[in-house]
């Protein structure tokens, strides 16, 4: 057993990031300035996104996205219970109603069939709320079933706001999450003719990324909104007090003291200190991802030997971003499995072996605020509730050494064997 505790998800910050932050502090631009602009450009270029807006969190990006689309009181947004609370909070923030629909059992991503059912149900009750958007969450970094979701959006004239907090860089049918839908991906198309570019006309689509400390790329706190330039320009206004032009130009030689307030906007801009970190994290992203995949390969190889453990899904048409590695336990209920240990016990046993873990996520409808406001019972969303009870997230980050990875595997195997009856 290892002697030092293995933390669940520490960041990986190098000397390059530190030097760039110091350079920013020595400059005259410590808030939104040239480094934020460069970070936006380089981020958009990496994904082939039409335009990008750097913000101080993914939550801010989601909130700004809804405001940009004009979603508010009397409206409803369909989303998943299997997410972090902030994706759903922003729907409440704009005064709209979140409608939670259940997830697919393999990926735990929002189930497109249930989205269509929910739209039909709520369209009948149009006097109570007007369904305006779908907010899919690419859980753990595994893209949602986007072709079907976009078909539904097109059919019912809904916007799509993607929570891609976990999905940098993830691919769905050869295209990055956040990539311009009109950009032809000829390299992939020639190899996979069944994935010919679809016409996504008329679907307003915005994608939100997170650079929180635990995410695949970090700026300590931060986020990015990508989408069509006209929506991003509207979002830029919303993100900085609703000012008519960039405030940072106000104080430069090219700027003027005069500005107009066009919207009751927010204060969600990213600082150059954050962007300084992000610029170097972006350059390291390919090597970070290679290391994540290496660890996942080793985990899968080890854990697939145990019928008590279910390893994560990666559907053939996607490239997983591997933000999280979530094992599911075949907890003994109907004596189907021989693993007589509950998820909570499993976590305690790993902690006793100095391995940090977590659970992603406690379904939204179990939290008192949403449970009480909308009268949810746990079994109203049966797949999310059932899977929540048997999931555990293992450490997965580029800083893990080979020995750390082997220690996790050894600890998991040890717990499984100890409780094997
Ligand atoms: C982390 C996370 C967020 C929030 O990101 P912040 O940048 O911390 O605001 C939103 N959704 C999901 C699924 C997340 O994991």
mmCIF file with all atom_site columns, C-alpha atoms in Angstrom, residues 206-371:
data_model
loop_
_atom_site.group_PDB
_atom_site.id
_atom_site.type_symbol
_atom_site.label_atom_id
_atom_site.label_alt_id
_atom_site.label_comp_id
_atom_site.label_asym_id
_atom_site.label_entity_id
_atom_site.label_seq_id
_atom_site.pdbx_PDB_ins_code
_atom_site.Cartn_x
_atom_site.Cartn_y
_atom_site.Cartn_z
_atom_site.occupancy
_atom_site.B_iso_or_equiv
_atom_site.pdbx_formal_charge
_atom_site.auth_seq_id
_atom_site.auth_comp_id
_atom_site.auth_asym_id
_atom_site.auth_atom_id
_atom_site.pdbx_PDB_model_num
ATOM 1   C CA . UNK A 1 206 ? -23.155 27.812  -28.446 1.00 0.00 ? 206 UNK A CA 1
ATOM 2   C CA . UNK A 1 207 ? -20.519 25.728  -26.651 1.00 0.00 ? 207 UNK A CA 1
ATOM 3   C CA . UNK A 1 208 ? -19.178 26.337  -23.119 1.00 0.00 ? 208 UNK A CA 1
ATOM 4   C CA . UNK A 1 209 ? -15.790 25.158  -21.835 1.00 0.00 ? 209 UNK A CA 1
ATOM 5   C CA . UNK A 1 210 ? -14.353 25.214  -18.292 1.00 0.00 ? 210 UNK A CA 1
ATOM 6   C CA . UNK A 1 211 ? -10.802 25.973  -17.173 1.00 0.00 ? 211 UNK A CA 1
ATOM 7   C CA . UNK A 1 212 ? -11.458 25.320  -13.493 1.00 0.00 ? 212 UNK A CA 1
ATOM 8   C CA . UNK A 1 213 ? -8.485  23.932  -11.517 1.00 0.00 ? 213 UNK A CA 1
ATOM 9   C CA . UNK A 1 214 ? -9.467  20.266  -12.012 1.00 0.00 ? 214 UNK A CA 1
ATOM 10  C CA . UNK A 1 215 ? -10.332 20.432  -15.724 1.00 0.00 ? 215 UNK A CA 1
ATOM 11  C CA . UNK A 1 216 ? -8.234  19.150  -18.666 1.00 0.00 ? 216 UNK A CA 1
ATOM 12  C CA . UNK A 1 217 ? -6.868  22.669  -19.220 1.00 0.00 ? 217 UNK A CA 1
ATOM 13  C CA . UNK A 1 218 ? -6.814  25.169  -16.371 1.00 0.00 ? 218 UNK A CA 1
ATOM 14  C CA . UNK A 1 219 ? -6.505  28.918  -15.840 1.00 0.00 ? 219 UNK A CA 1
ATOM 15  C CA . UNK A 1 220 ? -7.322  28.450  -12.092 1.00 0.00 ? 220 UNK A CA 1
ATOM 16  C CA . UNK A 1 221 ? -10.801 29.802  -12.833 1.00 0.00 ? 221 UNK A CA 1
ATOM 17  C CA . UNK A 1 222 ? -11.942 30.411  -16.383 1.00 0.00 ? 222 UNK A CA 1
ATOM 18  C CA . UNK A 1 223 ? -14.165 29.485  -19.264 1.00 0.00 ? 223 UNK A CA 1
ATOM 19  C CA . UNK A 1 224 ? -14.654 29.909  -23.017 1.00 0.00 ? 224 UNK A CA 1
ATOM 20  C CA . UNK A 1 225 ? -17.754 30.357  -25.119 1.00 0.00 ? 225 UNK A CA 1
ATOM 21  C CA . UNK A 1 226 ? -17.551 29.386  -28.794 1.00 0.00 ? 226 UNK A CA 1
ATOM 22  C CA . UNK A 1 227 ? -20.065 29.812  -31.596 1.00 0.00 ? 227 UNK A CA 1
ATOM 23  C CA . UNK A 1 228 ? -20.985 31.897  -34.646 1.00 0.00 ? 228 UNK A CA 1
ATOM 24  C CA . UNK A 1 229 ? -19.373 35.390  -34.680 1.00 0.00 ? 229 UNK A CA 1
ATOM 25  C CA . UNK A 1 230 ? -22.690 37.272  -34.469 1.00 0.00 ? 230 UNK A CA 1
ATOM 26  C CA . UNK A 1 231 ? -23.733 35.377  -31.308 1.00 0.00 ? 231 UNK A CA 1
ATOM 27  C CA . UNK A 1 232 ? -20.249 35.704  -29.802 1.00 0.00 ? 232 UNK A CA 1
ATOM 28  C CA . UNK A 1 233 ? -20.308 39.484  -30.331 1.00 0.00 ? 233 UNK A CA 1
ATOM 29  C CA . UNK A 1 234 ? -23.688 39.677  -28.574 1.00 0.00 ? 234 UNK A CA 1
ATOM 30  C CA . UNK A 1 235 ? -22.282 37.458  -25.800 1.00 0.00 ? 235 UNK A CA 1
ATOM 31  C CA . UNK A 1 236 ? -19.213 39.722  -25.520 1.00 0.00 ? 236 UNK A CA 1
ATOM 32  C CA . UNK A 1 237 ? -21.529 42.623  -24.782 1.00 0.00 ? 237 UNK A CA 1
ATOM 33  C CA . UNK A 1 238 ? -23.441 40.586  -22.167 1.00 0.00 ? 238 UNK A CA 1
ATOM 34  C CA . UNK A 1 239 ? -20.193 39.489  -20.539 1.00 0.00 ? 239 UNK A CA 1
ATOM 35  C CA . UNK A 1 240 ? -18.967 43.034  -19.826 1.00 0.00 ? 240 UNK A CA 1
ATOM 36  C CA . UNK A 1 241 ? -21.761 45.209  -18.426 1.00 0.00 ? 241 UNK A CA 1
ATOM 37  C CA . UNK A 1 242 ? -23.574 45.385  -21.778 1.00 0.00 ? 242 UNK A CA 1
ATOM 38  C CA . UNK A 1 243 ? -21.129 48.027  -23.003 1.00 0.00 ? 243 UNK A CA 1
ATOM 39  C CA . UNK A 1 244 ? -21.231 48.929  -26.678 1.00 0.00 ? 244 UNK A CA 1
ATOM 40  C CA . UNK A 1 245 ? -17.517 48.298  -27.250 1.00 0.00 ? 245 UNK A CA 1
ATOM 41  C CA . UNK A 1 246 ? -14.572 46.809  -25.409 1.00 0.00 ? 246 UNK A CA 1
ATOM 42  C CA . UNK A 1 247 ? -13.886 48.679  -22.211 1.00 0.00 ? 247 UNK A CA 1
ATOM 43  C CA . UNK A 1 248 ? -10.218 47.762  -22.310 1.00 0.00 ? 248 UNK A CA 1
ATOM 44  C CA . UNK A 1 249 ? -9.824  50.046  -25.328 1.00 0.00 ? 249 UNK A CA 1
ATOM 45  C CA . UNK A 1 250 ? -11.206 52.902  -23.213 1.00 0.00 ? 250 UNK A CA 1
ATOM 46  C CA . UNK A 1 251 ? -7.857  53.391  -21.512 1.00 0.00 ? 251 UNK A CA 1
ATOM 47  C CA . UNK A 1 252 ? -5.588  52.886  -24.531 1.00 0.00 ? 252 UNK A CA 1
ATOM 48  C CA . UNK A 1 253 ? -4.472  55.435  -27.117 1.00 0.00 ? 253 UNK A CA 1
ATOM 49  C CA . UNK A 1 254 ? -6.907  54.073  -29.704 1.00 0.00 ? 254 UNK A CA 1
ATOM 50  C CA . UNK A 1 255 ? -9.842  54.286  -27.290 1.00 0.00 ? 255 UNK A CA 1
ATOM 51  C CA . UNK A 1 256 ? -12.218 57.017  -26.235 1.00 0.00 ? 256 UNK A CA 1
ATOM 52  C CA . UNK A 1 257 ? -13.919 57.852  -22.926 1.00 0.00 ? 257 UNK A CA 1
ATOM 53  C CA . UNK A 1 258 ? -17.344 57.448  -24.517 1.00 0.00 ? 258 UNK A CA 1
ATOM 54  C CA . UNK A 1 259 ? -19.373 54.248  -24.299 1.00 0.00 ? 259 UNK A CA 1
ATOM 55  C CA . UNK A 1 260 ? -22.994 53.250  -24.361 1.00 0.00 ? 260 UNK A CA 1
ATOM 56  C CA . UNK A 1 261 ? -24.788 50.608  -22.300 1.00 0.00 ? 261 UNK A CA 1
ATOM 57  C CA . UNK A 1 262 ? -26.895 48.424  -24.590 1.00 0.00 ? 262 UNK A CA 1
ATOM 58  C CA . UNK A 1 263 ? -27.769 45.504  -22.261 1.00 0.00 ? 263 UNK A CA 1
ATOM 59  C CA . UNK A 1 264 ? -27.967 44.981  -18.481 1.00 0.00 ? 264 UNK A CA 1
ATOM 60  C CA . UNK A 1 265 ? -24.831 42.873  -18.768 1.00 0.00 ? 265 UNK A CA 1
ATOM 61  C CA . UNK A 1 266 ? -22.691 40.878  -16.343 1.00 0.00 ? 266 UNK A CA 1
ATOM 62  C CA . UNK A 1 267 ? -19.076 41.149  -15.139 1.00 0.00 ? 267 UNK A CA 1
ATOM 63  C CA . UNK A 1 268 ? -17.741 37.876  -16.518 1.00 0.00 ? 268 UNK A CA 1
ATOM 64  C CA . UNK A 1 269 ? -14.563 38.845  -18.391 1.00 0.00 ? 269 UNK A CA 1
ATOM 65  C CA . UNK A 1 270 ? -11.338 36.831  -18.151 1.00 0.00 ? 270 UNK A CA 1
ATOM 66  C CA . UNK A 1 271 ? -8.143  38.556  -16.963 1.00 0.00 ? 271 UNK A CA 1
ATOM 67  C CA . UNK A 1 272 ? -4.763  38.539  -18.738 1.00 0.00 ? 272 UNK A CA 1
ATOM 68  C CA . UNK A 1 273 ? -3.368  36.778  -15.651 1.00 0.00 ? 273 UNK A CA 1
ATOM 69  C CA . UNK A 1 274 ? -5.704  33.842  -16.324 1.00 0.00 ? 274 UNK A CA 1
ATOM 70  C CA . UNK A 1 275 ? -5.053  33.933  -20.089 1.00 0.00 ? 275 UNK A CA 1
ATOM 71  C CA . UNK A 1 276 ? -1.291  33.850  -19.390 1.00 0.00 ? 276 UNK A CA 1
ATOM 72  C CA . UNK A 1 277 ? -1.759  30.430  -17.777 1.00 0.00 ? 277 UNK A CA 1
ATOM 73  C CA . UNK A 1 278 ? -4.170  29.302  -20.490 1.00 0.00 ? 278 UNK A CA 1
ATOM 74  C CA . UNK A 1 279 ? -1.847  30.124  -23.408 1.00 0.00 ? 279 UNK A CA 1
ATOM 75  C CA . UNK A 1 280 ? 0.754   27.650  -22.142 1.00 0.00 ? 280 UNK A CA 1
ATOM 76  C CA . UNK A 1 281 ? -1.775  25.045  -21.022 1.00 0.00 ? 281 UNK A CA 1
ATOM 77  C CA . UNK A 1 282 ? -3.173  25.119  -24.570 1.00 0.00 ? 282 UNK A CA 1
ATOM 78  C CA . UNK A 1 283 ? 0.258   24.276  -26.011 1.00 0.00 ? 283 UNK A CA 1
ATOM 79  C CA . UNK A 1 284 ? 0.593   21.368  -23.597 1.00 0.00 ? 284 UNK A CA 1
ATOM 80  C CA . UNK A 1 285 ? -2.897  20.011  -24.207 1.00 0.00 ? 285 UNK A CA 1
ATOM 81  C CA . UNK A 1 286 ? -1.836  17.337  -26.768 1.00 0.00 ? 286 UNK A CA 1
ATOM 82  C CA . UNK A 1 287 ? 0.728   15.863  -24.352 1.00 0.00 ? 287 UNK A CA 1
ATOM 83  C CA . UNK A 1 288 ? -1.747  16.079  -21.448 1.00 0.00 ? 288 UNK A CA 1
ATOM 84  C CA . UNK A 1 289 ? -4.295  14.137  -23.510 1.00 0.00 ? 289 UNK A CA 1
ATOM 85  C CA . UNK A 1 290 ? -1.775  11.511  -24.598 1.00 0.00 ? 290 UNK A CA 1
ATOM 86  C CA . UNK A 1 291 ? -0.971  10.846  -20.932 1.00 0.00 ? 291 UNK A CA 1
ATOM 87  C CA . UNK A 1 292 ? -4.676  10.675  -20.002 1.00 0.00 ? 292 UNK A CA 1
ATOM 88  C CA . UNK A 1 293 ? -5.277  8.087   -22.739 1.00 0.00 ? 293 UNK A CA 1
ATOM 89  C CA . UNK A 1 294 ? -2.265  6.072   -21.598 1.00 0.00 ? 294 UNK A CA 1
ATOM 90  C CA . UNK A 1 295 ? -3.628  5.921   -18.035 1.00 0.00 ? 295 UNK A CA 1
ATOM 91  C CA . UNK A 1 296 ? -7.109  5.010   -19.304 1.00 0.00 ? 296 UNK A CA 1
ATOM 92  C CA . UNK A 1 297 ? -5.645  2.182   -21.387 1.00 0.00 ? 297 UNK A CA 1
ATOM 93  C CA . UNK A 1 298 ? -3.866  0.794   -18.328 1.00 0.00 ? 298 UNK A CA 1
ATOM 94  C CA . UNK A 1 299 ? -6.975  1.122   -16.131 1.00 0.00 ? 299 UNK A CA 1
ATOM 95  C CA . UNK A 1 300 ? -9.212  -0.544  -18.721 1.00 0.00 ? 300 UNK A CA 1
ATOM 96  C CA . UNK A 1 301 ? -6.761  -3.391  -19.174 1.00 0.00 ? 301 UNK A CA 1
ATOM 97  C CA . UNK A 1 302 ? -6.669  -4.028  -15.408 1.00 0.00 ? 302 UNK A CA 1
ATOM 98  C CA . UNK A 1 303 ? -10.325 -3.491  -14.497 1.00 0.00 ? 303 UNK A CA 1
ATOM 99  C CA . UNK A 1 304 ? -11.843 -5.387  -17.428 1.00 0.00 ? 304 UNK A CA 1
ATOM 100 C CA . UNK A 1 305 ? -10.504 -8.556  -15.721 1.00 0.00 ? 305 UNK A CA 1
ATOM 101 C CA . UNK A 1 306 ? -13.179 -8.185  -13.018 1.00 0.00 ? 306 UNK A CA 1
ATOM 102 C CA . UNK A 1 307 ? -16.810 -8.928  -13.737 1.00 0.00 ? 307 UNK A CA 1
ATOM 103 C CA . UNK A 1 308 ? -17.663 -6.878  -10.612 1.00 0.00 ? 308 UNK A CA 1
ATOM 104 C CA . UNK A 1 309 ? -16.414 -3.730  -12.339 1.00 0.00 ? 309 UNK A CA 1
ATOM 105 C CA . UNK A 1 310 ? -17.840 -1.924  -15.348 1.00 0.00 ? 310 UNK A CA 1
ATOM 106 C CA . UNK A 1 311 ? -15.306 0.180   -17.248 1.00 0.00 ? 311 UNK A CA 1
ATOM 107 C CA . UNK A 1 312 ? -16.327 3.450   -18.998 1.00 0.00 ? 312 UNK A CA 1
ATOM 108 C CA . UNK A 1 313 ? -17.908 3.486   -22.446 1.00 0.00 ? 313 UNK A CA 1
ATOM 109 C CA . UNK A 1 314 ? -16.261 4.986   -25.533 1.00 0.00 ? 314 UNK A CA 1
ATOM 110 C CA . UNK A 1 315 ? -18.599 4.696   -28.510 1.00 0.00 ? 315 UNK A CA 1
ATOM 111 C CA . UNK A 1 316 ? -16.879 4.070   -31.847 1.00 0.00 ? 316 UNK A CA 1
ATOM 112 C CA . UNK A 1 317 ? -17.954 7.405   -33.408 1.00 0.00 ? 317 UNK A CA 1
ATOM 113 C CA . UNK A 1 318 ? -16.372 9.568   -30.692 1.00 0.00 ? 318 UNK A CA 1
ATOM 114 C CA . UNK A 1 319 ? -12.989 10.588  -29.365 1.00 0.00 ? 319 UNK A CA 1
ATOM 115 C CA . UNK A 1 320 ? -13.307 10.803  -25.593 1.00 0.00 ? 320 UNK A CA 1
ATOM 116 C CA . UNK A 1 321 ? -11.625 13.756  -23.823 1.00 0.00 ? 321 UNK A CA 1
ATOM 117 C CA . UNK A 1 322 ? -11.142 11.528  -20.764 1.00 0.00 ? 322 UNK A CA 1
ATOM 118 C CA . UNK A 1 323 ? -11.710 14.254  -18.209 1.00 0.00 ? 323 UNK A CA 1
ATOM 119 C CA . UNK A 1 324 ? -12.960 11.658  -15.723 1.00 0.00 ? 324 UNK A CA 1
ATOM 120 C CA . UNK A 1 325 ? -12.557 7.915   -15.359 1.00 0.00 ? 325 UNK A CA 1
ATOM 121 C CA . UNK A 1 326 ? -15.749 6.584   -13.771 1.00 0.00 ? 326 UNK A CA 1
ATOM 122 C CA . UNK A 1 327 ? -15.948 2.955   -12.708 1.00 0.00 ? 327 UNK A CA 1
ATOM 123 C CA . UNK A 1 328 ? -19.335 1.418   -12.020 1.00 0.00 ? 328 UNK A CA 1
ATOM 124 C CA . UNK A 1 329 ? -19.650 -1.306  -9.428  1.00 0.00 ? 329 UNK A CA 1
ATOM 125 C CA . UNK A 1 330 ? -21.897 -4.275  -9.891  1.00 0.00 ? 330 UNK A CA 1
ATOM 126 C CA . UNK A 1 331 ? -23.225 -3.825  -6.389  1.00 0.00 ? 331 UNK A CA 1
ATOM 127 C CA . UNK A 1 332 ? -24.873 -6.941  -5.054  1.00 0.00 ? 332 UNK A CA 1
ATOM 128 C CA . UNK A 1 333 ? -28.609 -6.436  -4.951  1.00 0.00 ? 333 UNK A CA 1
ATOM 129 C CA . UNK A 1 334 ? -30.155 -9.443  -6.611  1.00 0.00 ? 334 UNK A CA 1
ATOM 130 C CA . UNK A 1 335 ? -27.091 -11.598 -5.934  1.00 0.00 ? 335 UNK A CA 1
ATOM 131 C CA . UNK A 1 336 ? -26.162 -11.034 -9.567  1.00 0.00 ? 336 UNK A CA 1
ATOM 132 C CA . UNK A 1 337 ? -22.677 -10.026 -8.598  1.00 0.00 ? 337 UNK A CA 1
ATOM 133 C CA . UNK A 1 338 ? -20.290 -11.287 -5.981  1.00 0.00 ? 338 UNK A CA 1
ATOM 134 C CA . UNK A 1 339 ? -19.123 -7.801  -5.002  1.00 0.00 ? 339 UNK A CA 1
ATOM 135 C CA . UNK A 1 340 ? -20.722 -7.257  -1.603  1.00 0.00 ? 340 UNK A CA 1
ATOM 136 C CA . UNK A 1 341 ? -19.592 -3.734  -1.026  1.00 0.00 ? 341 UNK A CA 1
ATOM 137 C CA . UNK A 1 342 ? -21.552 -0.569  -1.483  1.00 0.00 ? 342 UNK A CA 1
ATOM 138 C CA . UNK A 1 343 ? -20.214 2.408   -3.413  1.00 0.00 ? 343 UNK A CA 1
ATOM 139 C CA . UNK A 1 344 ? -19.753 4.486   -0.258  1.00 0.00 ? 344 UNK A CA 1
ATOM 140 C CA . UNK A 1 345 ? -17.861 1.669   1.437   1.00 0.00 ? 345 UNK A CA 1
ATOM 141 C CA . UNK A 1 346 ? -15.757 1.215   -1.700  1.00 0.00 ? 346 UNK A CA 1
ATOM 142 C CA . UNK A 1 347 ? -14.738 4.902   -1.476  1.00 0.00 ? 347 UNK A CA 1
ATOM 143 C CA . UNK A 1 348 ? -13.876 4.545   2.225   1.00 0.00 ? 348 UNK A CA 1
ATOM 144 C CA . UNK A 1 349 ? -11.806 1.435   1.510   1.00 0.00 ? 349 UNK A CA 1
ATOM 145 C CA . UNK A 1 350 ? -9.866  3.280   -1.212  1.00 0.00 ? 350 UNK A CA 1
ATOM 146 C CA . UNK A 1 351 ? -9.329  6.231   1.115   1.00 0.00 ? 351 UNK A CA 1
ATOM 147 C CA . UNK A 1 352 ? -7.939  3.832   3.731   1.00 0.00 ? 352 UNK A CA 1
ATOM 148 C CA . UNK A 1 353 ? -5.485  2.752   1.013   1.00 0.00 ? 353 UNK A CA 1
ATOM 149 C CA . UNK A 1 354 ? -4.578  6.455   0.448   1.00 0.00 ? 354 UNK A CA 1
ATOM 150 C CA . UNK A 1 355 ? -6.387  6.836   -2.881  1.00 0.00 ? 355 UNK A CA 1
ATOM 151 C CA . UNK A 1 356 ? -8.519  9.964   -3.414  1.00 0.00 ? 356 UNK A CA 1
ATOM 152 C CA . UNK A 1 357 ? -11.766 9.462   -5.331  1.00 0.00 ? 357 UNK A CA 1
ATOM 153 C CA . UNK A 1 358 ? -14.986 11.335  -6.021  1.00 0.00 ? 358 UNK A CA 1
ATOM 154 C CA . UNK A 1 359 ? -18.538 10.909  -7.389  1.00 0.00 ? 359 UNK A CA 1
ATOM 155 C CA . UNK A 1 360 ? -19.743 12.620  -10.587 1.00 0.00 ? 360 UNK A CA 1
ATOM 156 C CA . UNK A 1 361 ? -22.486 13.511  -10.028 1.00 0.00 ? 361 UNK A CA 1
ATOM 157 C CA . UNK A 1 362 ? -25.167 13.536  -7.373  1.00 0.00 ? 362 UNK A CA 1
ATOM 158 C CA . UNK A 1 363 ? -28.152 13.820  -9.761  1.00 0.00 ? 363 UNK A CA 1
ATOM 159 C CA . UNK A 1 364 ? -29.676 17.314  -9.766  1.00 0.00 ? 364 UNK A CA 1
ATOM 160 C CA . UNK A 1 365 ? -33.171 16.086  -8.884  1.00 0.00 ? 365 UNK A CA 1
ATOM 161 C CA . UNK A 1 366 ? -31.918 14.694  -5.545  1.00 0.00 ? 366 UNK A CA 1
ATOM 162 C CA . UNK A 1 367 ? -30.676 18.099  -4.356  1.00 0.00 ? 367 UNK A CA 1
ATOM 163 C CA . UNK A 1 368 ? -33.174 19.726  -1.952  1.00 0.00 ? 368 UNK A CA 1
ATOM 164 C CA . UNK A 1 369 ? -33.561 22.954  -3.978  1.00 0.00 ? 369 UNK A CA 1
ATOM 165 C CA . UNK A 1 370 ? -34.637 21.188  -7.200  1.00 0.00 ? 370 UNK A CA 1
ATOM 166 C CA . UNK A 1 371 ? -36.310 18.250  -5.467  1.00 0.00 ? 371 UNK A CA 1
#
